Coordinates of C-alpha atoms and ligand atoms in Angstrom, one line a residue:
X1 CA 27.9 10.5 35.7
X2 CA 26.7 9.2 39.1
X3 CA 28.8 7.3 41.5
X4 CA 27.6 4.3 44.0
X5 CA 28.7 5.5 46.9
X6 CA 31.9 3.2 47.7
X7 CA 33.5 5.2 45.1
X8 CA 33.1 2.0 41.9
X9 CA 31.5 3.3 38.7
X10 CA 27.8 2.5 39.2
X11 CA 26.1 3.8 36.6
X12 CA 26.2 6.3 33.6
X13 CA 23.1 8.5 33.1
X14 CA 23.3 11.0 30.5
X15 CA 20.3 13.5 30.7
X16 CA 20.6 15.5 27.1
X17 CA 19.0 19.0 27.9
X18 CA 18.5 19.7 24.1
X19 CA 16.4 16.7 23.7
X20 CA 12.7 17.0 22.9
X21 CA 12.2 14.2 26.0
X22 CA 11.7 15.7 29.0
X23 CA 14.6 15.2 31.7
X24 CA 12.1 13.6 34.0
X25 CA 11.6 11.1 31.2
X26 CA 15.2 10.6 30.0
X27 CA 16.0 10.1 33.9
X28 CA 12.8 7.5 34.3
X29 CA 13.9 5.8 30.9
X30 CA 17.5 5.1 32.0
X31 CA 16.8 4.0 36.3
X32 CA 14.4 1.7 34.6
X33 CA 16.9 -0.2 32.2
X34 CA 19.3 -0.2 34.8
X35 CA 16.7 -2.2 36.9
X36 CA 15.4 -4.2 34.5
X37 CA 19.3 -5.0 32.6
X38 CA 20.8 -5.9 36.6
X39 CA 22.8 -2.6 37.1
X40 CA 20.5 -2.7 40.5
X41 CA 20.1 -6.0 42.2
X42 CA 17.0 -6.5 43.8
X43 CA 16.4 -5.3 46.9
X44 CA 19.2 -2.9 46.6
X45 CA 18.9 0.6 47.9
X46 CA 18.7 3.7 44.5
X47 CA 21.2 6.5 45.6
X48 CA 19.7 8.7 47.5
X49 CA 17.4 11.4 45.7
X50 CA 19.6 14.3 46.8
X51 CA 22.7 12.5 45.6
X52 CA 21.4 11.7 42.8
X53 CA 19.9 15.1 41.6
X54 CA 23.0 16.9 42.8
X55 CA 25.2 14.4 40.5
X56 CA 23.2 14.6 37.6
X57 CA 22.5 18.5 38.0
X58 CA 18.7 18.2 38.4
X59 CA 15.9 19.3 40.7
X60 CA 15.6 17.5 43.4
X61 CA 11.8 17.3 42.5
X62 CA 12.3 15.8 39.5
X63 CA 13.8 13.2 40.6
X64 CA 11.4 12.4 43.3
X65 CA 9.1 12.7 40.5
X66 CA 10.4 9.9 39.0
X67 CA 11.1 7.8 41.7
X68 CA 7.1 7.7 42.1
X69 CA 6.8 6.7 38.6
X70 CA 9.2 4.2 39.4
X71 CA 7.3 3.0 42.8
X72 CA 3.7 3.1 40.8
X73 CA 5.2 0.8 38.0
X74 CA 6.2 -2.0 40.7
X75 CA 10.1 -1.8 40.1
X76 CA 10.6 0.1 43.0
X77 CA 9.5 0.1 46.6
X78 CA 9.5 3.0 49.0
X79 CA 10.5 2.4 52.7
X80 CA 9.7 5.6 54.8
X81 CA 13.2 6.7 56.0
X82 CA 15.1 3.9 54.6
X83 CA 15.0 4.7 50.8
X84 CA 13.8 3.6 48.1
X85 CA 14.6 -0.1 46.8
X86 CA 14.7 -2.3 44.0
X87 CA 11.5 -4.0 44.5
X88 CA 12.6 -7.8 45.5
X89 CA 10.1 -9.2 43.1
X90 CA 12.6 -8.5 40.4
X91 CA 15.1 -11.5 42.2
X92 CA 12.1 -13.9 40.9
X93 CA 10.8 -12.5 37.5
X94 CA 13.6 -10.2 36.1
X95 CA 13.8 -10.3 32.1
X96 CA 17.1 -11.7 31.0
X97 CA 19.2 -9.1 30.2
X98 CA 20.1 -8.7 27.0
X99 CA 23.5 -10.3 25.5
X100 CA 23.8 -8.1 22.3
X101 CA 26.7 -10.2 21.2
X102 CA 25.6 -13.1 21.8
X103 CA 25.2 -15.3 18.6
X104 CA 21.4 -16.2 19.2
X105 CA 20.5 -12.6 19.6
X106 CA 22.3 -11.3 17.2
X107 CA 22.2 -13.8 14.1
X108 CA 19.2 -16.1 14.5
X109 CA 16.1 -14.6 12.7
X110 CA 12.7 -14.8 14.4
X111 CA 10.9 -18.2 13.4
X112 CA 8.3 -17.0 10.7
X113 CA 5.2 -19.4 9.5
X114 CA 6.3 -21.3 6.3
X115 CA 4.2 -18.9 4.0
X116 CA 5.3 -15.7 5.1
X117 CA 9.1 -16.7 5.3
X118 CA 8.5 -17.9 1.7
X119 CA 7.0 -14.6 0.6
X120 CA 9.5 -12.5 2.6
X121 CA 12.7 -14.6 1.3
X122 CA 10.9 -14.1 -2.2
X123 CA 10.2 -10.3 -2.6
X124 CA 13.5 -9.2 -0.9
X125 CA 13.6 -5.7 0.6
X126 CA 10.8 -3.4 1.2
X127 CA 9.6 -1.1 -1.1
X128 CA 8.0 2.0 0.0
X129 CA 5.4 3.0 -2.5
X130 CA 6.0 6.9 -4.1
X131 CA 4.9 9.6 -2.0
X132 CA 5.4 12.7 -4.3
X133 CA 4.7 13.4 -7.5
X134 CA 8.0 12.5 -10.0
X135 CA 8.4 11.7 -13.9
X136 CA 6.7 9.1 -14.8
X137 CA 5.6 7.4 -11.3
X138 CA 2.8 5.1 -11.5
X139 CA 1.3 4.9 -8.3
X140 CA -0.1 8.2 -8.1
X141 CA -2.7 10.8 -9.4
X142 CA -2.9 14.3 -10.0
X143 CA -2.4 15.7 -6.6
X144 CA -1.7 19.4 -8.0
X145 CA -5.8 19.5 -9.2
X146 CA -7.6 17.9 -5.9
X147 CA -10.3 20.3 -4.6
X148 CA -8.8 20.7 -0.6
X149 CA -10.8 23.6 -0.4
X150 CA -13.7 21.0 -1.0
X151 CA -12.2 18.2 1.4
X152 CA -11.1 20.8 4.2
X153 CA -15.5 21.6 4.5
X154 CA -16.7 17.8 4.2
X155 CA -14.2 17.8 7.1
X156 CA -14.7 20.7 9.2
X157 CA -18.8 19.6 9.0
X158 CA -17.9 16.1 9.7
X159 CA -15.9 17.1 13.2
X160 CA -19.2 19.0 14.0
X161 CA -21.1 16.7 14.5
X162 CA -22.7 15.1 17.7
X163 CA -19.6 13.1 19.6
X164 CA -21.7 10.6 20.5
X165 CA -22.1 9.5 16.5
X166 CA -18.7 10.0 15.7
X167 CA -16.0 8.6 18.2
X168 CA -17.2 4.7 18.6
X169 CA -16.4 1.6 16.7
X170 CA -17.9 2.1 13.2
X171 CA -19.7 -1.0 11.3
X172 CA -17.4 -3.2 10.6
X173 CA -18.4 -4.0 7.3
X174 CA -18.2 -0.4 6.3
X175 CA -20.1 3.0 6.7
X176 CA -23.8 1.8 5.4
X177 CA -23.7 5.6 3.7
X178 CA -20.6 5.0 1.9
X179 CA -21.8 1.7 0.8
X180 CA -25.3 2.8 -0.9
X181 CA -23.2 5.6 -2.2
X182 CA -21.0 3.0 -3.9
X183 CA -24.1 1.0 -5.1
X184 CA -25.4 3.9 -7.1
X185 CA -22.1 5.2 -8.2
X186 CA -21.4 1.5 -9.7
X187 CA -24.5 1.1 -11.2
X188 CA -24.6 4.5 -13.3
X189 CA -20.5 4.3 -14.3
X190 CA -19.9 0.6 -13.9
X191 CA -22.4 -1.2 -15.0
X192 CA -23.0 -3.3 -11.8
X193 CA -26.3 -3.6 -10.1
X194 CA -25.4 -4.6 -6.4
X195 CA -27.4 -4.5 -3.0
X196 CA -24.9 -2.3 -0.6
X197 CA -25.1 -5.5 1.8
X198 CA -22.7 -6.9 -0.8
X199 CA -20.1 -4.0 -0.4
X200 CA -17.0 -4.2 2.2
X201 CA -14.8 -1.1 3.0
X202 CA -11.5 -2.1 3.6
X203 CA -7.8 -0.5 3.7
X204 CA -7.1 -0.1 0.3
X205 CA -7.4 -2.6 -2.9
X206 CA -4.0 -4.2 -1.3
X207 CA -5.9 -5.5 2.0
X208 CA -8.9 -6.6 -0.1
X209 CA -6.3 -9.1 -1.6
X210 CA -5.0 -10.0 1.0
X211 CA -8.5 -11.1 2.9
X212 CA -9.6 -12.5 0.1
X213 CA -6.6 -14.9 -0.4
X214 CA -6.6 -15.9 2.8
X215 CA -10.0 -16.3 3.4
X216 CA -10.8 -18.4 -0.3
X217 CA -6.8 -20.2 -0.9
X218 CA -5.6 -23.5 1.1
X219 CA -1.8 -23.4 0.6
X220 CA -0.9 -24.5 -2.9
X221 CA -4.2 -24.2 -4.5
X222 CA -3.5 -23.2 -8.1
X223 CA -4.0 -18.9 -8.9
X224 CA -4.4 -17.4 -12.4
X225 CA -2.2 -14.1 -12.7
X226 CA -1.5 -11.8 -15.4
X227 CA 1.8 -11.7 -16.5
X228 CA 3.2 -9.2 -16.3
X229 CA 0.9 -8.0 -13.4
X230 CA 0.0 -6.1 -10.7
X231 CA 2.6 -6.7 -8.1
X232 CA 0.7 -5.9 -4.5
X233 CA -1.9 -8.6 -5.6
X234 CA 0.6 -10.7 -6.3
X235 CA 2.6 -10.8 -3.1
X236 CA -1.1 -10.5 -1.3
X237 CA -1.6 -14.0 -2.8
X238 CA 1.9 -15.3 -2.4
X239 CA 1.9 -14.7 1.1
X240 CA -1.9 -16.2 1.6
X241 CA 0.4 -19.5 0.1
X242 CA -1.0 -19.1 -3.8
X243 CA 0.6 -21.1 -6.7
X244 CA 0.6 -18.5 -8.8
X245 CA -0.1 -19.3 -12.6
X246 CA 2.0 -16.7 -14.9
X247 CA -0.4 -16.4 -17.6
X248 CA 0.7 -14.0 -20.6
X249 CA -1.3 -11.2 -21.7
X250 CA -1.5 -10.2 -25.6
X251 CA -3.7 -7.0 -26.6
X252 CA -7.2 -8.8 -25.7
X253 CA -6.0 -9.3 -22.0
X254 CA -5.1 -12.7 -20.0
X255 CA -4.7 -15.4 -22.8
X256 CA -7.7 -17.8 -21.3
X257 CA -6.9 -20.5 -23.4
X258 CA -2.7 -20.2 -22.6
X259 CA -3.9 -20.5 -19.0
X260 CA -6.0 -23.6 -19.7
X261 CA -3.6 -25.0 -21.0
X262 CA -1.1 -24.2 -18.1
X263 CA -3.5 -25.4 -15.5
X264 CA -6.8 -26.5 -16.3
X265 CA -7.1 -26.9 -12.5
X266 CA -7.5 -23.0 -10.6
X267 CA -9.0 -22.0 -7.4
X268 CA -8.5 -18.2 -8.7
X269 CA -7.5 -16.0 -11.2
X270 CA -6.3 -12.4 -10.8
X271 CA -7.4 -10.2 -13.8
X272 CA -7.4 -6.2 -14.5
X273 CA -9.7 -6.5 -17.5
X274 CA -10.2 -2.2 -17.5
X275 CA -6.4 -1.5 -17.9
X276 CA -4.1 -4.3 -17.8
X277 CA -1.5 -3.4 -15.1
X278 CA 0.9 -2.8 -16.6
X279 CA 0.8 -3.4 -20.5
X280 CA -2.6 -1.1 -20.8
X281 CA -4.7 -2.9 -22.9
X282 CA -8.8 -3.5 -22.0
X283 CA -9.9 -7.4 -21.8
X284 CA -11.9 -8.2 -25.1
X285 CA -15.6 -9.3 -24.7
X286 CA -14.4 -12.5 -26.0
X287 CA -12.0 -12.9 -23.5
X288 CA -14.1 -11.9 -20.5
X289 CA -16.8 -14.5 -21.2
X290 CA -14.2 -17.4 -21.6
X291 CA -12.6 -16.5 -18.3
X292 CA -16.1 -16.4 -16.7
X293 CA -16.6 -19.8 -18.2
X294 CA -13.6 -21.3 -17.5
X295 CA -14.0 -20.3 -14.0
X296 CA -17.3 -21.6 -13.7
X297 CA -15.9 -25.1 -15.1
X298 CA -13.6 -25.3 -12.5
X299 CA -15.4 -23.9 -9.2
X300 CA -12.9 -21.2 -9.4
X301 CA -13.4 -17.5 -8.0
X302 CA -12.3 -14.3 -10.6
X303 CA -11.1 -11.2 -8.9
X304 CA -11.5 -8.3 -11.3
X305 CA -9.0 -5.0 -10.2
X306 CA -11.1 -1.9 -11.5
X307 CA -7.9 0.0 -9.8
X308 CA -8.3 2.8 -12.3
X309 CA -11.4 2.1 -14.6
X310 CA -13.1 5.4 -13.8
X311 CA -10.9 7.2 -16.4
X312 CA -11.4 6.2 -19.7
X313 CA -10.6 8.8 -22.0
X314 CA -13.7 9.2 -24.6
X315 CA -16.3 6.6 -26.0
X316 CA -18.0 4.8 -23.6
X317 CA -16.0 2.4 -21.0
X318 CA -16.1 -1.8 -21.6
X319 CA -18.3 -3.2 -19.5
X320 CA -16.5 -4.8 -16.2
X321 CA -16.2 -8.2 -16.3
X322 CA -18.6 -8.2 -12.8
X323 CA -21.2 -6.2 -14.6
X324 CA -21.7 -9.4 -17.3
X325 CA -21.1 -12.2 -14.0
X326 CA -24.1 -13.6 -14.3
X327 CA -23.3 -16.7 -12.2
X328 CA -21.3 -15.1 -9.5
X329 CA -17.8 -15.7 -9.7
X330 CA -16.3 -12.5 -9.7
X331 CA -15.1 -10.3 -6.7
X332 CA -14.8 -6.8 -7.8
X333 CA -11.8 -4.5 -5.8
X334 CA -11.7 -1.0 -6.0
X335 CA -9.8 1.5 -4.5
X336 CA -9.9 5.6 -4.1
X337 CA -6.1 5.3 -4.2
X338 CA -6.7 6.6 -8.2
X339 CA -9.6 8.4 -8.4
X340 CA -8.7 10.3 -4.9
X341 CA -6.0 10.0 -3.3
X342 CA -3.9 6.9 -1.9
X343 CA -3.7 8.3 1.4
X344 CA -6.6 7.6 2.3
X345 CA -5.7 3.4 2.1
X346 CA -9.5 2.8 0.9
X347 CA -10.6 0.6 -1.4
X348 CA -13.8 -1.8 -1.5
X349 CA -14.7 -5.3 -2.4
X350 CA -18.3 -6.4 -4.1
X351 CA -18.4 -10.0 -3.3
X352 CA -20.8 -12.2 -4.8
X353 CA -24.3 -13.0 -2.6
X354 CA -22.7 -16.5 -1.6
X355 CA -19.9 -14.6 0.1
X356 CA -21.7 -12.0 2.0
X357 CA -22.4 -13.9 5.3
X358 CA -18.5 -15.2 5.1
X359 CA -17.0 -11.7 4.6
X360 CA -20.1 -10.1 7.5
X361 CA -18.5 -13.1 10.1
X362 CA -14.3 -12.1 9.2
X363 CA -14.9 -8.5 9.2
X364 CA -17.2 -8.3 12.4
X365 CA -14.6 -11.0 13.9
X366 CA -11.0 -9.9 12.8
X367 CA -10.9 -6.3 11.6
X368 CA -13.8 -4.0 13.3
X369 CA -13.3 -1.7 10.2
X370 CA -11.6 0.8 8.9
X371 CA -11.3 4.9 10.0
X372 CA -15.0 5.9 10.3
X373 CA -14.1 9.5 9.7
X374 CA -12.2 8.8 6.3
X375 CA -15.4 6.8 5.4
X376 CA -17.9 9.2 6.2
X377 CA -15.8 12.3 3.8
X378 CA -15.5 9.9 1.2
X379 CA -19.6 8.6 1.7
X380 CA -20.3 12.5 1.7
X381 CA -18.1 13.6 -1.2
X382 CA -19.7 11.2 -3.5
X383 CA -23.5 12.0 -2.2
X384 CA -22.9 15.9 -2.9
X385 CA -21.6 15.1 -6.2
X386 CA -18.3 16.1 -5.6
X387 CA -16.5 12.6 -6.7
X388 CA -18.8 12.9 -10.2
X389 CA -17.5 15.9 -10.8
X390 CA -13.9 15.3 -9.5
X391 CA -13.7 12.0 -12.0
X392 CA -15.0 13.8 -15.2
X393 CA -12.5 16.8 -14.5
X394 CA -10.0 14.6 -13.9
X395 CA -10.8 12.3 -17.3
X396 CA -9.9 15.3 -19.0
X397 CA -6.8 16.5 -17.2
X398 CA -5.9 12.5 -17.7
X399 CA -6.3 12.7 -21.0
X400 CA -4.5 15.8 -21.7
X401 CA -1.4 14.3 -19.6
X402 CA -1.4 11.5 -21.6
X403 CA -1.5 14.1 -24.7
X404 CA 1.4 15.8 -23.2
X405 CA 3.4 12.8 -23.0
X406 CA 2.8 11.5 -26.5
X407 CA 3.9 15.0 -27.7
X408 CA 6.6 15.4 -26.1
X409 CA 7.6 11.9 -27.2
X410 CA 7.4 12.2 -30.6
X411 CA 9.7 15.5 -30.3
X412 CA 12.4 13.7 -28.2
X413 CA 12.1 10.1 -28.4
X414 CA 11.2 9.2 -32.1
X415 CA 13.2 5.9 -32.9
X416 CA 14.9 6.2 -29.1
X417 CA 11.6 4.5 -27.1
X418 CA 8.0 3.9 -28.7
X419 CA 5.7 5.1 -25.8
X420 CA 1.9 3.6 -26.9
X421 CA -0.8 5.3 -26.8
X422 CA -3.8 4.0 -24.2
X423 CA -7.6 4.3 -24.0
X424 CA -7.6 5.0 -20.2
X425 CA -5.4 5.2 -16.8
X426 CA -3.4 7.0 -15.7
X427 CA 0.1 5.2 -16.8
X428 CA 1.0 3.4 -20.3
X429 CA 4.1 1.4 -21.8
X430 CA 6.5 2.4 -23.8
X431 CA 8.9 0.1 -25.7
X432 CA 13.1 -0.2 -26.2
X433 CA 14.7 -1.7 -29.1
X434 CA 15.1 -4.8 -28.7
X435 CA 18.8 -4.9 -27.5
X436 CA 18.9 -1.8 -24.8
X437 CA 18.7 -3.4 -21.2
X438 CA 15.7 -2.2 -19.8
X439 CA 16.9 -2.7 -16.0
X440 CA 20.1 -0.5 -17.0
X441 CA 17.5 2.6 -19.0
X442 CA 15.5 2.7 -15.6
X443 CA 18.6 2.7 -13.2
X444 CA 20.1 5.6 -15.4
X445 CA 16.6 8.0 -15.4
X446 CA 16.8 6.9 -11.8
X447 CA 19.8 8.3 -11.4
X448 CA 18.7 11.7 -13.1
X449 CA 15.6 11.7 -11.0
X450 CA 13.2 9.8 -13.4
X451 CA 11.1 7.1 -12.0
X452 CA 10.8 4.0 -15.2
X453 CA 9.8 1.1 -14.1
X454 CA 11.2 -2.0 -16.6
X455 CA 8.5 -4.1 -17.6
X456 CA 10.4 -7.0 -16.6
X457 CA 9.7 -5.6 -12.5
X458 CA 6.1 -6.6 -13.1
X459 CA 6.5 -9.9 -14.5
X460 CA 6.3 -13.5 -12.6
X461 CA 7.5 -15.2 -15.4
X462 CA 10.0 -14.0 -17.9
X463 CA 8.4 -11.9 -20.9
X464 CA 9.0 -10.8 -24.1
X465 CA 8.4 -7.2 -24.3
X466 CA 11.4 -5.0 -23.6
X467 CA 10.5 -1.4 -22.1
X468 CA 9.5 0.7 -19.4
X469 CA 6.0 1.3 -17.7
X470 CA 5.1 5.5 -17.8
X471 CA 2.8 7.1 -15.9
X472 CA 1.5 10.5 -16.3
X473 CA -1.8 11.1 -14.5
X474 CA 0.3 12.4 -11.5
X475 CA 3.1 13.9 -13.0
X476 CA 2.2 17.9 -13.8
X477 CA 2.9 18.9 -17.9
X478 CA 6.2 20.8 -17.0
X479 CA 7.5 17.7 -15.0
X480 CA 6.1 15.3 -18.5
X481 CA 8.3 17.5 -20.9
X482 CA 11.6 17.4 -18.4
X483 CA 11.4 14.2 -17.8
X484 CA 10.6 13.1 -21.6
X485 CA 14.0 15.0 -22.3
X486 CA 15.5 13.6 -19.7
X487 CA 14.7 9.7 -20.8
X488 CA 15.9 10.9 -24.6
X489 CA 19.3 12.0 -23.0
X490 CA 19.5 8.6 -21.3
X491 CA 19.1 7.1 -24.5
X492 CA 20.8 8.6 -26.6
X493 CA 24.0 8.3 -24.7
X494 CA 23.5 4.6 -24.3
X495 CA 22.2 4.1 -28.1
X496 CA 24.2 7.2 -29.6
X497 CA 21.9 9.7 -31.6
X498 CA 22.4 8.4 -34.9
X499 CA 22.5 4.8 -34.3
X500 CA 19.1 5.3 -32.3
X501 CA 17.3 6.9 -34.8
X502 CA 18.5 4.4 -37.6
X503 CA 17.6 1.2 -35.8
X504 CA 14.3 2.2 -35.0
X505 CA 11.8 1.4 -31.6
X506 CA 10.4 -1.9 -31.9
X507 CA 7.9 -3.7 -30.1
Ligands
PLP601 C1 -3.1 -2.8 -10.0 C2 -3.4 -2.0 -8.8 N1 -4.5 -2.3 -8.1 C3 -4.8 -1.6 -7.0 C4 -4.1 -0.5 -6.6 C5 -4.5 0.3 -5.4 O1 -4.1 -0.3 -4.2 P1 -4.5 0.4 -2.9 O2 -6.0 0.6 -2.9 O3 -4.1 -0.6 -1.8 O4 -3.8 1.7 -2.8 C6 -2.9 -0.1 -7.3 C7 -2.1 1.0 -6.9 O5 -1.2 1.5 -7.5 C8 -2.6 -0.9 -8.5 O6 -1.5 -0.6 -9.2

């Protein structure tokens, strides 16, 4: 506690010696709010730095220390055997300080522009995406099977390398290696034949959206969206202003003539014709070519989400819907979030020729790209062959997962939840009978540590199918059996054991 001299309480400085931050720091942190808050006028005179370390128990050093922090930051002045002084600029150009209880501090909310206050006041809370592994999260894949030892070398070689090629600005569109590495690895697993010049790295699928949307949408203009669907491309495109357009998906995918009907009239539509996110099923042939039709009519782009498309478990993949575009209206997103991990927020978007020189001028403009170093690991994982190898491993341990989960299903949750089987991905759908809350299953295996995301959390417009959304690429076998039996205890509590099994999982 230090004392102005007169003997009135001046000021209270309390220097925490078990804190991580140094004392000098603490003492710098709190003489500067004091001087910027009006606990020194300007032009007044600091305590002297003798007093002042005595008081406070410090070096006299250190506080000189500071005061010369203090001095070369322009809030104090020196004045050889005077002191040192508030600097008198302070009387002019002080901050206000702040009046915490004062009502416009404390209860207005910042002014937002009109789309993002309408996307905020619409989506509520934040959600932090899962981080570890858990029963039956979506978001993730196998993390227990990555090949570190592999990753750790890429890495060590990388940091190697001659400074002078690795610390500058990257291009901004995207490492050129990583983006002839995508061009082959697209046109031997995706069907897509692309000039790298049409390739953009960016953070993750989710910023794709997001630059796309605001780059191709005037506020209002009318979006085409699965429901339910994929629910970071559909704030993305909320908060770019989108009207989104619930259109309901059956087993052949977005129902394209439902959505003409709904609004013949689109600037976009949203599709994930691989694995519909959530419900799981692949976009019929049929279906693809009327969407690419449709959107031809009506001068409309098609952005196709390939988020997991790499892992289709046996039989050849569909095509992708950009690998039959033949007048190009599709902007194909991918991501490494699936098929390595989300950590490293990198995804891609193949834009159509017409777009190139738009996305060149908005990358090279606003963003300067993303991490070089993440790009040039991931560019030299899939030149060695690693990410070849890591995907067909992977298909299999995918595959078995899924196995793992049907089995364990049929042992536990006959007649309690009807968990369908899928072709590919790494998550699927299960169903409830018809009169079991899905919102009140999910909070209870929440509760137990389950993650089962209702159906319902996906959907823009209300839908009919009752049940929960299961993945199993990232969840280990041991943690697919516990939390299977964890789900039937749920369930049978709420349903009763003999009840359950009498009435039966519908879809
Ligand atoms: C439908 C869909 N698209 C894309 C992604 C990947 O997004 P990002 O690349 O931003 O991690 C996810 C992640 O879970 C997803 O569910």
């Amino acid at each position: 506690m230090v004392k102005r001299a007169g003997g009135s309480l001046l000021l209270s400085i309390k220097i925490d010696r078990g804190s991580h931050q140094p004392v000098s720091t603490q003492l710098c942190i709190a003489l500067r709010d004091l001087i910027l808050t009006g606990g020194f006028r300007a032009g007044e005179r600091l305590p002297a730095s003798r007093t002042l370390a005595r008081d406070l128990g410090l070096s006299r050093t250190t506080v000189i220390e500071v005061f010369d922090r203090l001095v070369a930051e322009g809030l104090v002045e020196s004045r050889t055997g005077a002191g040192t002084f508030v600097s008198a600029v302070l009387n002019a150009s002080r901050p206000r300080p702040p009046q915490l209880d004062a009502p416009s501090m404390v209860r207005t909310a910042p002014r937002l522009s009109t789309m993002m206050a309408q996307a905020v006041g619409r989506f509520g809370d934040r959600q932090r995406l899962p981080h570890m592994p858990r029963a039956f999260t979506t978001a993730l894949p196998a993390f227990d099977v990555f090949p570190m030892a592999q990753w750790a070398r890429l890495s060590a070689k990388y940091l190697r390398g001659a400074r002078d090629e690795l610390m500058g600005y990257g291009d901004p569109d995207g490492s050129p290696q990583l983006r002839r590495a995508l061009a082959s690895h697209l046109r031997a697993n995706r069907g897509i034949t692309c000039d790298p010049g049409q390739i953009f790295i960016v953070g993750g699928a989710q910023q794709a959206f997001h630059l796309i949307g605001s780059t191709l949408l005037n506020p209002g203009e009318k979006v085409w969206f699965e429901n339910p669907g994929a629910i970071g491309a559909r704030n993305s495109l909320i908060a770019c202003g989108a009207e989104l357009v619930p259109v309901p998906v059956d087993a052949e995918g977005l129902q394209v003539g439902e959505a003409l009907r709904l609004s013949p009239e689109f600037r976009l539509a949203f599709v994930t014709p691989s694995h519909q996110q959530p419900m799981g099923c692949v976009m019929s042939l049929e279906r693809r070519f009327a969407l690419l039709h449709a959107a031809e009519r009506a001068g409309a782009w098609v952005i196709e989400d390939d988020y997991d498309g790499e892992f289709f478990f046996g039989g050849r993949p569909p095509p992708t819907l950009k690998s039959v575009d033949t007048t190009g209206q599709v902007i194909y997103v991918g991501t490494f979030s699936k098929s390595l991990f989300p950590a490293l927020r990198l995804g891609y978007m193949l834009v159509p020729p017409t777009l190139v020189d738009t996305f060149r001028t908005i990358m090279g403009k606003f963003l300067q790209g993303v991490p070089s170093q993440t790009q040039a690991l991931v560019a030299a994982f899939l030149d060695d062959g690693h990410f070849a190898a890591h995907v067909r491993r992977m298909r299999h341990i995918y595959l078995e997962r899924h196995g793992a989960l049907l089995a364990a299903s049929r042992k536990h949750l006959t007649g309690l939840l009807d968990v369908v089987p899928t072709h590919s991905g790494l998550h699927t759908v299960a169903y409830l009978p018809p009169a079991v809350s899905e919102v009140a299953i999910s909070r209870e295996a929440d509760r137990h540590h389950v993650t089962a995301s209702p159906i319902g959390r996906f959907a823009l417009a209300p839908v009919a199918a009752n049940g929960l959304v299961l993945g199993f690429g990232g969840v280990p076998p041991k943690l697919i059996d516990a939390g299977v039996e964890v789900l039937a205890q749920v369930l049978e509590a709420r349903l009763g054991p003999v009840a359950a099994r009498r009435a039966g999982a519908r879809r």
